[in-house]
Amino acid sequence: MTDSANPTPSARPPRQPRTGTTGTGARKAGSKSGRSRAREFALQALYQHLVGGNDATAIDVFTRDLSGFHKADAAHYDALLHGCITTAQYMDELIAPQLDRKMSEISPIEHAVMWIGVYEFQHCQDVPWRVVINECIELAKEFGGTDGHKYVNGVLNGLAPQLRATEVAADKAAARG
């Protein structure tokens, strides 16, 4: 393609390779599982709870009407939303010692992502601890601040040996041996 003022081909920006990730490193929508999508919707719902103080039932009704919800694992979404809200105080007590600042200074996105991680560590034993952390990092990359995923990673890595002691110890032993 040329224009009349400049006979050389016009420069086009290079195409981004289709690797399954966006420019920020987050996964593209087409490569997400139903559980990953459930985590995304739960994150949005938990954000509403943290920021607006909205009731879980009202949040649930609103979230289920969002575009794409039908592709999410609804049972996992339910467990995350209602489980995190029900056990929020307990989870905050677990998270707080891992923080370098007050809980009130943590972004609501990172706060909700950490809730999801802690909840899955405790109640979703079928999800390996490293997968829990990776999924939470992905959520923080996609929805959180620039380096929020690093903070979430540090907190959840600090909690994993406490909440998944046997599994973490077995992984570390396998890595040494």
PDB file of C-alpha atoms in Angstrom:
ATOM      1  CA  MET A   1       0.000   0.000   0.000  1.00  0.00           C
ATOM      2  CA  THR A   2       1.445   3.383  -0.992  1.00  0.00           C
ATOM      3  CA  ASP A   3       0.219   6.923  -0.853  1.00  0.00           C
ATOM      4  CA  SER A   4       0.795   9.515  -3.560  1.00  0.00           C
ATOM      5  CA  ALA A   5       3.053  11.737  -1.405  1.00  0.00           C
ATOM      6  CA  ASN A   6       5.292   8.851  -0.413  1.00  0.00           C
ATOM      7  CA  PRO A   7       5.866   6.023  -2.910  1.00  0.00           C
ATOM      8  CA  THR A   8       7.183   3.612  -0.236  1.00  0.00           C
ATOM      9  CA  PRO A   9       4.794   1.252   1.484  1.00  0.00           C
ATOM     10  CA  SER A  10       3.146   2.828   4.529  1.00  0.00           C
ATOM     11  CA  ALA A  11       4.393   1.513   7.845  1.00  0.00           C
ATOM     12  CA  ARG A  12       2.048  -0.698   9.800  1.00  0.00           C
ATOM     13  CA  PRO A  13       2.498  -1.555  13.430  1.00  0.00           C
ATOM     14  CA  PRO A  14       3.761  -5.100  13.904  1.00  0.00           C
ATOM     15  CA  ARG A  15       1.076  -7.644  14.629  1.00  0.00           C
ATOM     16  CA  GLN A  16       0.968  -9.019  18.130  1.00  0.00           C
ATOM     17  CA  PRO A  17       1.610 -12.753  18.088  1.00  0.00           C
ATOM     18  CA  ARG A  18      -1.388 -14.884  19.020  1.00  0.00           C
ATOM     19  CA  THR A  19      -0.010 -16.646  22.047  1.00  0.00           C
ATOM     20  CA  GLY A  20      -3.136 -16.762  24.178  1.00  0.00           C
ATOM     21  CA  THR A  21      -2.123 -13.693  26.186  1.00  0.00           C
ATOM     22  CA  THR A  22      -2.801  -9.976  25.925  1.00  0.00           C
ATOM     23  CA  GLY A  23      -0.179  -7.248  25.885  1.00  0.00           C
ATOM     24  CA  THR A  24      -0.290  -7.135  29.698  1.00  0.00           C
ATOM     25  CA  GLY A  25       0.408 -10.847  29.965  1.00  0.00           C
ATOM     26  CA  ALA A  26      -3.138 -11.784  30.983  1.00  0.00           C
ATOM     27  CA  ARG A  27      -4.833 -14.691  29.210  1.00  0.00           C
ATOM     28  CA  LYS A  28      -7.121 -13.948  26.298  1.00  0.00           C
ATOM     29  CA  ALA A  29     -10.795 -14.683  26.860  1.00  0.00           C
ATOM     30  CA  GLY A  30     -10.886 -17.612  24.425  1.00  0.00           C
ATOM     31  CA  SER A  31      -8.307 -19.574  26.396  1.00  0.00           C
ATOM     32  CA  LYS A  32     -10.071 -19.327  29.770  1.00  0.00           C
ATOM     33  CA  SER A  33     -11.726 -22.250  31.521  1.00  0.00           C
ATOM     34  CA  GLY A  34     -15.138 -22.101  33.155  1.00  0.00           C
ATOM     35  CA  ARG A  35     -13.461 -21.897  36.553  1.00  0.00           C
ATOM     36  CA  SER A  36     -11.231 -19.029  35.429  1.00  0.00           C
ATOM     37  CA  ARG A  37     -14.302 -17.188  34.214  1.00  0.00           C
ATOM     38  CA  ALA A  38     -16.059 -17.959  37.524  1.00  0.00           C
ATOM     39  CA  ARG A  39     -13.133 -16.348  39.352  1.00  0.00           C
ATOM     40  CA  GLU A  40     -13.441 -13.249  37.155  1.00  0.00           C
ATOM     41  CA  PHE A  41     -17.141 -12.859  37.880  1.00  0.00           C
ATOM     42  CA  ALA A  42     -16.569 -13.562  41.581  1.00  0.00           C
ATOM     43  CA  LEU A  43     -13.857 -10.891  41.608  1.00  0.00           C
ATOM     44  CA  GLN A  44     -16.245  -8.357  40.097  1.00  0.00           C
ATOM     45  CA  ALA A  45     -18.929  -9.325  42.603  1.00  0.00           C
ATOM     46  CA  LEU A  46     -16.535  -9.173  45.570  1.00  0.00           C
ATOM     47  CA  TYR A  47     -15.366  -5.761  44.393  1.00  0.00           C
ATOM     48  CA  GLN A  48     -18.992  -4.574  44.564  1.00  0.00           C
ATOM     49  CA  HIS A  49     -19.208  -5.940  48.081  1.00  0.00           C
ATOM     50  CA  LEU A  50     -15.954  -4.334  49.235  1.00  0.00           C
ATOM     51  CA  VAL A  51     -16.507  -0.942  47.608  1.00  0.00           C
ATOM     52  CA  GLY A  52     -20.271  -0.561  47.766  1.00  0.00           C
ATOM     53  CA  GLY A  53     -21.134  -2.773  50.711  1.00  0.00           C
ATOM     54  CA  ASN A  54     -23.780  -4.380  48.520  1.00  0.00           C
ATOM     55  CA  ASP A  55     -25.687  -7.432  49.713  1.00  0.00           C
ATOM     56  CA  ALA A  56     -24.469 -10.782  48.371  1.00  0.00           C
ATOM     57  CA  THR A  57     -27.888 -11.711  46.973  1.00  0.00           C
ATOM     58  CA  ALA A  58     -28.266  -8.435  45.072  1.00  0.00           C
ATOM     59  CA  ILE A  59     -24.717  -8.721  43.749  1.00  0.00           C
ATOM     60  CA  ASP A  60     -25.382 -12.310  42.680  1.00  0.00           C
ATOM     61  CA  VAL A  61     -28.521 -11.362  40.728  1.00  0.00           C
ATOM     62  CA  PHE A  62     -26.695  -8.490  39.003  1.00  0.00           C
ATOM     63  CA  THR A  63     -23.612 -10.578  38.147  1.00  0.00           C
ATOM     64  CA  ARG A  64     -25.563 -13.470  36.650  1.00  0.00           C
ATOM     65  CA  ASP A  65     -27.046 -11.014  34.133  1.00  0.00           C
ATOM     66  CA  LEU A  66     -23.630  -9.928  32.869  1.00  0.00           C
ATOM     67  CA  SER A  67     -22.560 -10.851  29.367  1.00  0.00           C
ATOM     68  CA  GLY A  68     -20.596 -14.108  29.261  1.00  0.00           C
ATOM     69  CA  PHE A  69     -21.712 -15.437  32.645  1.00  0.00           C
ATOM     70  CA  HIS A  70     -23.143 -18.516  30.930  1.00  0.00           C
ATOM     71  CA  LYS A  71     -19.540 -19.581  30.129  1.00  0.00           C
ATOM     72  CA  ALA A  72     -18.539 -19.525  33.801  1.00  0.00           C
ATOM     73  CA  ASP A  73     -18.632 -22.454  36.218  1.00  0.00           C
ATOM     74  CA  ALA A  74     -21.680 -21.253  38.179  1.00  0.00           C
ATOM     75  CA  ALA A  75     -21.108 -23.602  41.121  1.00  0.00           C
ATOM     76  CA  HIS A  76     -17.540 -22.352  41.571  1.00  0.00           C
ATOM     77  CA  TYR A  77     -18.721 -18.750  41.274  1.00  0.00           C
ATOM     78  CA  ASP A  78     -21.374 -19.374  43.969  1.00  0.00           C
ATOM     79  CA  ALA A  79     -18.828 -20.957  46.294  1.00  0.00           C
ATOM     80  CA  LEU A  80     -16.373 -18.087  45.837  1.00  0.00           C
ATOM     81  CA  LEU A  81     -18.878 -15.254  46.176  1.00  0.00           C
ATOM     82  CA  HIS A  82     -20.818 -16.541  49.151  1.00  0.00           C
ATOM     83  CA  GLY A  83     -17.862 -18.296  50.787  1.00  0.00           C
ATOM     84  CA  CYS A  84     -15.634 -15.221  50.644  1.00  0.00           C
ATOM     85  CA  ILE A  85     -18.324 -12.888  51.969  1.00  0.00           C
ATOM     86  CA  THR A  86     -19.285 -15.296  54.756  1.00  0.00           C
ATOM     87  CA  THR A  87     -15.683 -15.860  55.891  1.00  0.00           C
ATOM     88  CA  ALA A  88     -14.314 -12.387  55.078  1.00  0.00           C
ATOM     89  CA  GLN A  89     -13.275 -11.483  58.627  1.00  0.00           C
ATOM     90  CA  TYR A  90     -11.498 -14.799  59.144  1.00  0.00           C
ATOM     91  CA  MET A  91      -9.694 -14.497  55.799  1.00  0.00           C
ATOM     92  CA  ASP A  92      -8.636 -10.922  56.603  1.00  0.00           C
ATOM     93  CA  GLU A  93      -7.155 -12.199  59.880  1.00  0.00           C
ATOM     94  CA  LEU A  94      -5.095 -14.719  57.887  1.00  0.00           C
ATOM     95  CA  ILE A  95      -4.028 -12.163  55.282  1.00  0.00           C
ATOM     96  CA  ALA A  96      -3.161  -9.256  57.622  1.00  0.00           C
ATOM     97  CA  PRO A  97       0.146 -10.682  58.976  1.00  0.00           C
ATOM     98  CA  GLN A  98       1.398 -11.014  55.375  1.00  0.00           C
ATOM     99  CA  LEU A  99       0.817  -7.335  54.591  1.00  0.00           C
ATOM    100  CA  ASP A 100       3.288  -4.480  54.812  1.00  0.00           C
ATOM    101  CA  ARG A 101       0.488  -1.944  55.292  1.00  0.00           C
ATOM    102  CA  LYS A 102      -3.009  -1.707  56.742  1.00  0.00           C
ATOM    103  CA  MET A 103      -5.752  -3.696  55.063  1.00  0.00           C
ATOM    104  CA  SER A 104      -7.605  -0.427  54.404  1.00  0.00           C
ATOM    105  CA  GLU A 105      -4.692   0.658  52.185  1.00  0.00           C
ATOM    106  CA  ILE A 106      -4.939  -2.423  49.951  1.00  0.00           C
ATOM    107  CA  SER A 107      -6.706  -1.938  46.618  1.00  0.00           C
ATOM    108  CA  PRO A 108     -10.177  -3.547  46.659  1.00  0.00           C
ATOM    109  CA  ILE A 109      -9.201  -5.570  43.579  1.00  0.00           C
ATOM    110  CA  GLU A 110      -6.097  -7.029  45.223  1.00  0.00           C
ATOM    111  CA  HIS A 111      -8.075  -7.546  48.445  1.00  0.00           C
ATOM    112  CA  ALA A 112     -10.765  -9.516  46.602  1.00  0.00           C
ATOM    113  CA  VAL A 113      -8.152 -11.530  44.672  1.00  0.00           C
ATOM    114  CA  MET A 114      -6.470 -12.476  47.945  1.00  0.00           C
ATOM    115  CA  TRP A 115      -9.842 -13.556  49.341  1.00  0.00           C
ATOM    116  CA  ILE A 116     -10.329 -15.802  46.319  1.00  0.00           C
ATOM    117  CA  GLY A 117      -6.863 -17.304  46.820  1.00  0.00           C
ATOM    118  CA  VAL A 118      -7.341 -17.922  50.531  1.00  0.00           C
ATOM    119  CA  TYR A 119     -10.810 -19.368  49.976  1.00  0.00           C
ATOM    120  CA  GLU A 120      -9.521 -21.763  47.311  1.00  0.00           C
ATOM    121  CA  PHE A 121      -6.545 -22.779  49.480  1.00  0.00           C
ATOM    122  CA  GLN A 122      -8.984 -23.729  52.223  1.00  0.00           C
ATOM    123  CA  HIS A 123     -11.994 -25.099  50.372  1.00  0.00           C
ATOM    124  CA  CYS A 124     -10.929 -26.207  46.880  1.00  0.00           C
ATOM    125  CA  GLN A 125      -8.483 -28.998  47.571  1.00  0.00           C
ATOM    126  CA  ASP A 126      -8.900 -30.250  43.994  1.00  0.00           C
ATOM    127  CA  VAL A 127      -7.107 -27.102  42.768  1.00  0.00           C
ATOM    128  CA  PRO A 128      -3.329 -27.408  43.318  1.00  0.00           C
ATOM    129  CA  TRP A 129      -1.851 -24.601  45.419  1.00  0.00           C
ATOM    130  CA  ARG A 130       0.351 -23.393  42.556  1.00  0.00           C
ATOM    131  CA  VAL A 131      -2.704 -23.183  40.283  1.00  0.00           C
ATOM    132  CA  VAL A 132      -4.534 -21.113  42.917  1.00  0.00           C
ATOM    133  CA  ILE A 133      -1.633 -18.661  42.991  1.00  0.00           C
ATOM    134  CA  ASN A 134      -1.297 -18.542  39.203  1.00  0.00           C
ATOM    135  CA  GLU A 135      -5.021 -17.941  38.729  1.00  0.00           C
ATOM    136  CA  CYS A 136      -4.933 -15.131  41.281  1.00  0.00           C
ATOM    137  CA  ILE A 137      -1.902 -13.570  39.607  1.00  0.00           C
ATOM    138  CA  GLU A 138      -3.817 -13.636  36.301  1.00  0.00           C
ATOM    139  CA  LEU A 139      -6.803 -11.918  37.919  1.00  0.00           C
ATOM    140  CA  ALA A 140      -4.596  -9.230  39.440  1.00  0.00           C
ATOM    141  CA  LYS A 141      -2.812  -8.672  36.102  1.00  0.00           C
ATOM    142  CA  GLU A 142      -6.081  -8.295  34.249  1.00  0.00           C
ATOM    143  CA  PHE A 143      -8.062  -6.228  36.740  1.00  0.00           C
ATOM    144  CA  GLY A 144      -5.613  -4.757  39.240  1.00  0.00           C
ATOM    145  CA  GLY A 145      -2.985  -2.064  39.329  1.00  0.00           C
ATOM    146  CA  THR A 146       0.350  -2.211  37.518  1.00  0.00           C
ATOM    147  CA  ASP A 147       2.252  -4.280  40.087  1.00  0.00           C
ATOM    148  CA  GLY A 148      -0.711  -5.579  42.083  1.00  0.00           C
ATOM    149  CA  HIS A 149      -0.089  -9.111  40.845  1.00  0.00           C
ATOM    150  CA  LYS A 150       3.355  -9.082  42.496  1.00  0.00           C
ATOM    151  CA  TYR A 151       1.810  -8.120  45.824  1.00  0.00           C
ATOM    152  CA  VAL A 152      -0.877 -10.807  45.539  1.00  0.00           C
ATOM    153  CA  ASN A 153       1.814 -13.352  44.641  1.00  0.00           C
ATOM    154  CA  GLY A 154       3.866 -12.462  47.718  1.00  0.00           C
ATOM    155  CA  VAL A 155       0.911 -12.663  50.089  1.00  0.00           C
ATOM    156  CA  LEU A 156      -0.429 -15.956  48.725  1.00  0.00           C
ATOM    157  CA  ASN A 157       3.043 -17.518  48.603  1.00  0.00           C
ATOM    158  CA  GLY A 158       3.389 -16.528  52.251  1.00  0.00           C
ATOM    159  CA  LEU A 159       0.080 -18.183  53.134  1.00  0.00           C
ATOM    160  CA  ALA A 160       0.460 -21.363  51.074  1.00  0.00           C
ATOM    161  CA  PRO A 161       2.773 -23.157  53.556  1.00  0.00           C
ATOM    162  CA  GLN A 162       0.266 -22.422  56.326  1.00  0.00           C
ATOM    163  CA  LEU A 163      -2.933 -23.278  54.448  1.00  0.00           C
ATOM    164  CA  ARG A 164      -1.646 -26.120  52.248  1.00  0.00           C
ATOM    165  CA  ALA A 165       1.251 -27.358  54.406  1.00  0.00           C
ATOM    166  CA  THR A 166       1.326 -30.976  53.211  1.00  0.00           C
ATOM    167  CA  GLU A 167       1.039 -30.105  49.529  1.00  0.00           C
ATOM    168  CA  VAL A 168       3.669 -27.330  49.670  1.00  0.00           C
ATOM    169  CA  ALA A 169       6.088 -29.548  51.631  1.00  0.00           C
ATOM    170  CA  ALA A 170       5.644 -32.382  49.117  1.00  0.00           C
ATOM    171  CA  ASP A 171       6.336 -30.002  46.200  1.00  0.00           C
ATOM    172  CA  LYS A 172       9.460 -28.637  47.864  1.00  0.00           C
ATOM    173  CA  ALA A 173      10.711 -32.151  48.669  1.00  0.00           C
ATOM    174  CA  ALA A 174      10.133 -33.242  45.060  1.00  0.00           C
ATOM    175  CA  ALA A 175      12.041 -30.200  43.811  1.00  0.00           C
ATOM    176  CA  ARG A 176      15.040 -31.042  46.042  1.00  0.00           C
ATOM    177  CA  GLY A 177      15.034 -34.737  45.328  1.00  0.00           C
TER     178      GLY A 177
END
